[in-house]
Amino acid sequence: MTDALSTTLAALADPTRRAILARLATGEASVNELAEPFDMTLAAVSKHIKVLESAGLVTRGRQAQYRPCKLEAAPMREVASLVEFYRKFWEQNLDQLDTYLKHLQTPKSDTTN
Amino acid sequence: MTDALSTTLAALADPTRRAILARLATGEASVNELAEPFDMTLAAVSKHIKVLESAGLVTRGRQAQYRPCKLEAAPMREVASLVEFYRKFWEQNLDQLDTYLKHLQTPKSDTTN
DNA sequence: GTAGTATTCAACAAAACAGTTGAATATAGA
DNA sequence: TCTATATTCAACTGTTTTGTTGAATACTAC
């Protein structure tokens, strides 16, 4: 699991970490601020941040005793192109569903559902 | 980690599983066919498929002794909207880089880098 | 230097994960 | 029924992940 994309996806595959990223989308924040909404120790949140940092999704500065975290969305570009590759497949299935639903509405195919 | 998005992302966070999905993008395939490129036992690949199936990324049919796998891209829609939310952030950073590079080219700011 | 706040480290435990092996199940066809 | 092929299950192992606690580090302000 050494590749960057796997690391990024694994980092995103946790609701706590996604919540941290969502918070950072509104601006930089300290570890304490980030930890506040969660029912877990500061050390645990610190570890989550480390995971995000290893994935390149967060960078950190230093201001006095704070180490403010900053969102870095760049690694998500690879995720975007991964899912874009599959877009045609889900859209195709939606089209099929759409066709099916329209088919149900035509008077001819009245199978009572 | 019970939410669907986390399950989807975790399923995608493995190169073997992504390779399986990529193969399935070209059409349905049996477990044996899917396992062929990998240096691991059939049972291991079978487990990977199970993970993909639990995430709803694969469905299976039954034909004779085969259980053909089929790609289901729908769960990726949620991944797409996750990363779309962050698109502005990476594009903004690209813009900043672009601005910076253009700035370097203006005659006035010739600081020799 | 002492006290206070912010953050991380080290050591640990519990759970989840990825892989193996060997036996089991399911189906097809002679 | 017997055999071959396809696939999964159960049990086990080693590794990684997630969380805890208590001590350590880093910086600020008096």
GROMACS .gro file of C-alpha atoms (C1' of nucleotides) in nm:
model
  286
    1MET     CA    1   0.000   0.000   0.000
    2THR     CA    2   0.290   0.232  -0.068
    3ASP     CA    3   0.142   0.426  -0.359
    4ALA     CA    4   0.022   0.780  -0.308
    5LEU     CA    5  -0.333   0.718  -0.424
    6SER     CA    6  -0.383   0.433  -0.178
    7THR     CA    7  -0.244   0.648   0.102
    8THR     CA    8  -0.478   0.932   0.011
    9LEU     CA    9  -0.783   0.706  -0.008
   10ALA     CA   10  -0.698   0.537   0.321
   11ALA     CA   11  -0.661   0.878   0.486
   12LEU     CA   12  -1.003   0.979   0.355
   13ALA     CA   13  -1.165   0.651   0.462
   14ASP     CA   14  -1.231   0.772   0.814
   15PRO     CA   15  -1.513   1.003   0.921
   16THR     CA   16  -1.304   1.178   1.187
   17ARG     CA   17  -1.037   1.264   0.934
   18ARG     CA   18  -1.292   1.380   0.677
   19ALA     CA   19  -1.449   1.600   0.945
   20ILE     CA   20  -1.107   1.748   1.020
   21LEU     CA   21  -1.059   1.827   0.652
   22ALA     CA   22  -1.406   1.981   0.632
   23ARG     CA   23  -1.321   2.203   0.927
   24LEU     CA   24  -0.994   2.304   0.762
   25ALA     CA   25  -1.185   2.402   0.450
   26THR     CA   26  -1.313   2.697   0.654
   27GLY     CA   27  -0.960   2.802   0.750
   28GLU     CA   28  -0.648   2.704   0.941
   29ALA     CA   29  -0.689   2.563   1.290
   30SER     CA   30  -0.487   2.439   1.584
   31VAL     CA   31  -0.494   2.079   1.705
   32ASN     CA   32  -0.703   2.180   2.004
   33GLU     CA   33  -0.960   2.351   1.786
   34LEU     CA   34  -0.973   2.052   1.557
   35ALA     CA   35  -1.008   1.809   1.846
   36GLU     CA   36  -1.291   1.998   2.015
   37PRO     CA   37  -1.589   1.828   1.839
   38PHE     CA   38  -1.460   1.475   1.898
   39ASP     CA   39  -1.509   1.241   2.186
   40MET     CA   40  -1.149   1.121   2.189
   41THR     CA   41  -0.821   1.227   2.339
   42LEU     CA   42  -0.601   1.498   2.196
   43ALA     CA   43  -0.333   1.239   2.125
   44ALA     CA   44  -0.576   1.042   1.911
   45VAL     CA   45  -0.667   1.351   1.708
   46SER     CA   46  -0.299   1.432   1.680
   47LYS     CA   47  -0.249   1.089   1.524
   48HIS     CA   48  -0.532   1.145   1.278
   49ILE     CA   49  -0.369   1.470   1.176
   50LYS     CA   50  -0.042   1.286   1.128
   51VAL     CA   51  -0.215   1.044   0.892
   52LEU     CA   52  -0.355   1.336   0.693
   53GLU     CA   53  -0.014   1.499   0.693
   54SER     CA   54   0.155   1.181   0.564
   55ALA     CA   55  -0.098   1.174   0.284
   56GLY     CA   56  -0.011   1.535   0.203
   57LEU     CA   57  -0.366   1.649   0.275
   58VAL     CA   58  -0.254   1.877   0.556
   59THR     CA   59   0.053   2.088   0.616
   60ARG     CA   60   0.150   2.255   0.939
   61GLY     CA   61   0.303   2.582   1.037
   62ARG     CA   62   0.431   2.701   1.368
   63GLN     CA   63   0.307   3.001   1.565
   64ALA     CA   64   0.412   3.024   1.924
   65GLN     CA   65   0.314   2.694   2.088
   66TYR     CA   66   0.056   2.619   1.818
   67ARG     CA   67   0.112   2.413   1.508
   68PRO     CA   68  -0.169   2.535   1.285
   69CYS     CA   69  -0.299   2.289   1.029
   70LYS     CA   70  -0.376   2.390   0.674
   71LEU     CA   71  -0.574   2.203   0.412
   72GLU     CA   72  -0.385   2.081   0.106
   73ALA     CA   73  -0.632   1.944  -0.143
   74ALA     CA   74  -0.384   1.860  -0.418
   75PRO     CA   75  -0.366   1.483  -0.347
   76MET     CA   76  -0.739   1.464  -0.410
   77ARG     CA   77  -0.682   1.537  -0.776
   78GLU     CA   78  -0.575   1.178  -0.825
   79VAL     CA   79  -0.890   1.062  -0.648
   80ALA     CA   80  -1.093   1.286  -0.876
   81SER     CA   81  -0.943   1.134  -1.187
   82LEU     CA   82  -0.994   0.784  -1.051
   83VAL     CA   83  -1.365   0.836  -1.001
   84GLU     CA   84  -1.399   1.035  -1.323
   85PHE     CA   85  -1.284   0.727  -1.508
   86TYR     CA   86  -1.585   0.542  -1.369
   87ARG     CA   87  -1.837   0.822  -1.415
   88LYS     CA   88  -1.963   0.682  -1.744
   89PHE     CA   89  -2.053   0.361  -1.569
   90TRP     CA   90  -2.277   0.510  -1.308
   91GLU     CA   91  -2.428   0.756  -1.552
   92GLN     CA   92  -2.498   0.473  -1.789
   93ASN     CA   93  -2.679   0.288  -1.514
   94LEU     CA   94  -2.878   0.599  -1.429
   95ASP     CA   95  -2.973   0.628  -1.796
   96GLN     CA   96  -3.087   0.269  -1.792
   97LEU     CA   97  -3.296   0.334  -1.483
   98ASP     CA   98  -3.437   0.644  -1.646
   99THR     CA   99  -3.524   0.452  -1.960
  100TYR     CA  100  -3.682   0.186  -1.748
  101LEU     CA  101  -3.890   0.432  -1.551
  102LYS     CA  102  -4.003   0.603  -1.872
  103HIS     CA  103  -4.089   0.266  -2.013
  104LEU     CA  104  -4.314   0.199  -1.715
  105GLN     CA  105  -4.505   0.516  -1.790
  106THR     CA  106  -4.591   0.426  -2.149
  107PRO     CA  107  -4.955   0.309  -2.176
  108LYS     CA  108  -4.855  -0.003  -2.364
  109SER     CA  109  -4.647  -0.159  -2.087
  110ASP     CA  110  -4.910  -0.142  -1.815
  111THR     CA  111  -4.807  -0.435  -1.600
  112THR     CA  112  -4.958  -0.270  -1.292
  113ASN     CA  113  -4.621  -0.164  -1.166
  114MET     CA  114  -1.633   0.320   1.011
  115THR     CA  115  -1.988   0.208   0.943
  116ASP     CA  116  -2.086   0.478   0.695
  117ALA     CA  117  -2.109   0.395   0.329
  118LEU     CA  118  -1.859   0.654   0.214
  119SER     CA  119  -1.592   0.526   0.450
  120THR     CA  120  -1.655   0.171   0.333
  121THR     CA  121  -1.627   0.277  -0.030
  122LEU     CA  122  -1.306   0.471   0.026
  123ALA     CA  123  -1.152   0.187   0.226
  124ALA     CA  124  -1.240  -0.057  -0.052
  125LEU     CA  125  -1.073   0.172  -0.306
  126ALA     CA  126  -0.763   0.222  -0.091
  127ASP     CA  127  -0.594  -0.093  -0.216
  128PRO     CA  128  -0.416  -0.129  -0.549
  129THR     CA  129  -0.526  -0.490  -0.598
  130ARG     CA  130  -0.889  -0.395  -0.557
  131ARG     CA  131  -0.855  -0.095  -0.788
  132ALA     CA  132  -0.694  -0.321  -1.048
  133ILE     CA  133  -0.988  -0.559  -1.017
  134LEU     CA  134  -1.229  -0.273  -1.074
  135ALA     CA  135  -1.028  -0.154  -1.374
  136ARG     CA  136  -1.046  -0.501  -1.522
  137LEU     CA  137  -1.420  -0.512  -1.462
  138ALA     CA  138  -1.455  -0.182  -1.647
  139THR     CA  139  -1.377  -0.383  -1.960
  140GLY     CA  140  -1.654  -0.633  -1.886
  141GLU     CA  141  -1.768  -0.904  -1.649
  142ALA     CA  142  -1.516  -1.162  -1.534
  143SER     CA  143  -1.489  -1.472  -1.318
  144VAL     CA  144  -1.283  -1.489  -1.000
  145ASN     CA  145  -1.018  -1.694  -1.178
  146GLU     CA  146  -0.986  -1.439  -1.455
  147LEU     CA  147  -0.964  -1.160  -1.204
  148ALA     CA  148  -0.703  -1.343  -0.999
  149GLU     CA  149  -0.478  -1.424  -1.291
  150PRO     CA  150  -0.258  -1.109  -1.286
  151PHE     CA  151  -0.188  -1.128  -0.913
  152ASP     CA  152   0.077  -1.308  -0.720
  153MET     CA  153  -0.155  -1.425  -0.447
  154THR     CA  154  -0.388  -1.715  -0.381
  155LEU     CA  155  -0.737  -1.741  -0.521
  156ALA     CA  156  -0.876  -1.724  -0.170
  157ALA     CA  157  -0.705  -1.389  -0.117
  158VAL     CA  158  -0.853  -1.248  -0.437
  159SER     CA  159  -1.189  -1.390  -0.337
  160LYS     CA  160  -1.163  -1.189  -0.015
  161HIS     CA  161  -1.078  -0.873  -0.204
  162ILE     CA  162  -1.385  -0.925  -0.418
  163LYS     CA  163  -1.591  -0.969  -0.106
  164VAL     CA  164  -1.470  -0.633   0.021
  165LEU     CA  165  -1.568  -0.473  -0.308
  166GLU     CA  166  -1.903  -0.648  -0.293
  167SER     CA  167  -1.968  -0.526   0.062
  168ALA     CA  168  -1.897  -0.175  -0.059
  169GLY     CA  169  -2.147  -0.224  -0.340
  170LEU     CA  170  -1.879  -0.174  -0.604
  171VAL     CA  171  -1.927  -0.523  -0.745
  172THR     CA  172  -2.228  -0.749  -0.788
  173ARG     CA  173  -2.219  -1.114  -0.879
  174GLY     CA  174  -2.423  -1.340  -1.096
  175ARG     CA  175  -2.420  -1.714  -1.132
  176GLN     CA  176  -2.348  -1.909  -1.447
  177ALA     CA  177  -2.271  -2.277  -1.406
  178GLN     CA  178  -1.987  -2.303  -1.155
  179TYR     CA  179  -1.879  -1.943  -1.220
  180ARG     CA  180  -1.987  -1.640  -1.021
  181PRO     CA  181  -1.920  -1.361  -1.265
  182CYS     CA  182  -1.837  -1.022  -1.117
  183LYS     CA  183  -1.983  -0.702  -1.252
  184LEU     CA  184  -1.874  -0.347  -1.187
  185GLU     CA  185  -2.118  -0.121  -1.001
  186ALA     CA  186  -1.983   0.231  -1.003
  187ALA     CA  187  -2.273   0.395  -0.820
  188PRO     CA  188  -2.104   0.415  -0.476
  189MET     CA  189  -1.831   0.625  -0.636
  190ARG     CA  190  -2.077   0.908  -0.684
  191GLU     CA  191  -2.041   0.996  -0.319
  192VAL     CA  192  -1.663   0.993  -0.358
  193ALA     CA  193  -1.699   1.221  -0.658
  194SER     CA  194  -1.901   1.473  -0.461
  195LEU     CA  195  -1.657   1.458  -0.173
  196VAL     CA  196  -1.363   1.549  -0.391
  197GLU     CA  197  -1.566   1.800  -0.591
  198PHE     CA  198  -1.619   1.991  -0.271
  199TYR     CA  199  -1.244   2.034  -0.244
  200ARG     CA  200  -1.178   2.108  -0.611
  201LYS     CA  201  -1.175   2.483  -0.556
  202PHE     CA  202  -0.894   2.440  -0.307
  203TRP     CA  203  -0.655   2.263  -0.536
  204GLU     CA  204  -0.749   2.483  -0.830
  205GLN     CA  205  -0.694   2.788  -0.617
  206ASN     CA  206  -0.348   2.663  -0.530
  207LEU     CA  207  -0.277   2.596  -0.895
  208ASP     CA  208  -0.387   2.951  -0.972
  209GLN     CA  209  -0.157   3.083  -0.706
  210LEU     CA  210   0.130   2.883  -0.852
  211ASP     CA  211   0.040   3.010  -1.195
  212THR     CA  212   0.031   3.367  -1.073
  213TYR     CA  213   0.361   3.316  -0.902
  214LEU     CA  214   0.524   3.173  -1.214
  215LYS     CA  215   0.389   3.460  -1.425
  216HIS     CA  216   0.517   3.703  -1.168
  217LEU     CA  217   0.865   3.554  -1.203
  218GLN     CA  218   0.853   3.626  -1.574
  219THR     CA  219   0.774   3.998  -1.547
  220PRO     CA  220   1.085   4.210  -1.617
  221LYS     CA  221   1.034   4.417  -1.302
  222SER     CA  222   1.069   4.137  -1.054
  223ASP     CA  223   1.399   4.003  -1.180
  224THR     CA  224   1.540   3.872  -0.858
  225THR     CA  225   1.713   3.594  -1.051
  226ASN     CA  226   1.478   3.364  -0.877
  227DG     C1'  227   1.309   2.973   3.678
  228DT     C1'  228   0.811   2.852   3.742
  229DA     C1'  229   0.369   2.791   3.579
  230DG     C1'  230   0.050   2.726   3.206
  231DT     C1'  231  -0.094   2.593   2.750
  232DA     C1'  232  -0.023   2.318   2.321
  233DT     C1'  233   0.131   1.925   2.126
  234DT     C1'  234   0.369   1.494   2.076
  235DC     C1'  235   0.600   1.060   2.223
  236DA     C1'  236   0.634   0.582   2.405
  237DA     C1'  237   0.428   0.189   2.552
  238DC     C1'  238   0.049  -0.064   2.552
  239DA     C1'  239  -0.417  -0.323   2.423
  240DA     C1'  240  -0.793  -0.434   2.124
  241DA     C1'  241  -0.958  -0.470   1.685
  242DA     C1'  242  -0.929  -0.495   1.189
  243DC     C1'  243  -0.679  -0.646   0.777
  244DA     C1'  244  -0.428  -0.928   0.440
  245DG     C1'  245  -0.257  -1.327   0.342
  246DT     C1'  246  -0.181  -1.855   0.375
  247DT     C1'  247  -0.328  -2.345   0.391
  248DG     C1'  248  -0.633  -2.728   0.360
  249DA     C1'  249  -1.097  -2.878   0.357
  250DA     C1'  250  -1.562  -2.797   0.185
  251DT     C1'  251  -1.926  -2.681  -0.149
  252DA     C1'  252  -2.137  -2.629  -0.612
  253DT     C1'  253  -2.187  -2.726  -1.078
  254DA     C1'  254  -2.084  -2.962  -1.535
  255DG     C1'  255  -2.012  -3.345  -1.796
  256DA     C1'  256  -1.869  -3.835  -1.895
  257DT     C1'  257  -2.159  -4.192  -0.970
  258DC     C1'  258  -1.696  -4.015  -1.046
  259DT     C1'  259  -1.398  -3.644  -1.186
  260DA     C1'  260  -1.264  -3.188  -1.292
  261DT     C1'  261  -1.321  -2.698  -1.239
  262DA     C1'  262  -1.465  -2.278  -0.979
  263DT     C1'  263  -1.520  -2.076  -0.565
  264DT     C1'  264  -1.557  -2.020  -0.072
  265DC     C1'  265  -1.496  -2.133   0.426
  266DA     C1'  266  -1.250  -2.191   0.868
  267DA     C1'  267  -0.859  -2.156   1.119
  268DC     C1'  268  -0.447  -1.949   1.177
  269DT     C1'  269  -0.051  -1.589   1.146
  270DG     C1'  270   0.172  -1.155   1.105
  271DT     C1'  271   0.096  -0.659   1.043
  272DT     C1'  272  -0.147  -0.230   1.072
  273DT     C1'  273  -0.476   0.073   1.273
  274DT     C1'  274  -0.707   0.310   1.637
  275DG     C1'  275  -0.740   0.431   2.067
  276DT     C1'  276  -0.573   0.489   2.572
  277DT     C1'  277  -0.255   0.664   2.943
  278DG     C1'  278   0.120   0.912   3.143
  279DA     C1'  279   0.546   1.133   3.059
  280DA     C1'  280   0.804   1.451   2.769
  281DT     C1'  281   0.884   1.859   2.482
  282DA     C1'  282   0.810   2.335   2.319
  283DC     C1'  283   0.684   2.777   2.369
  284DT     C1'  284   0.474   3.200   2.638
  285DA     C1'  285   0.437   3.500   3.009
  286DC     C1'  286   0.522   3.632   3.451
   0.00000   0.00000   0.00000
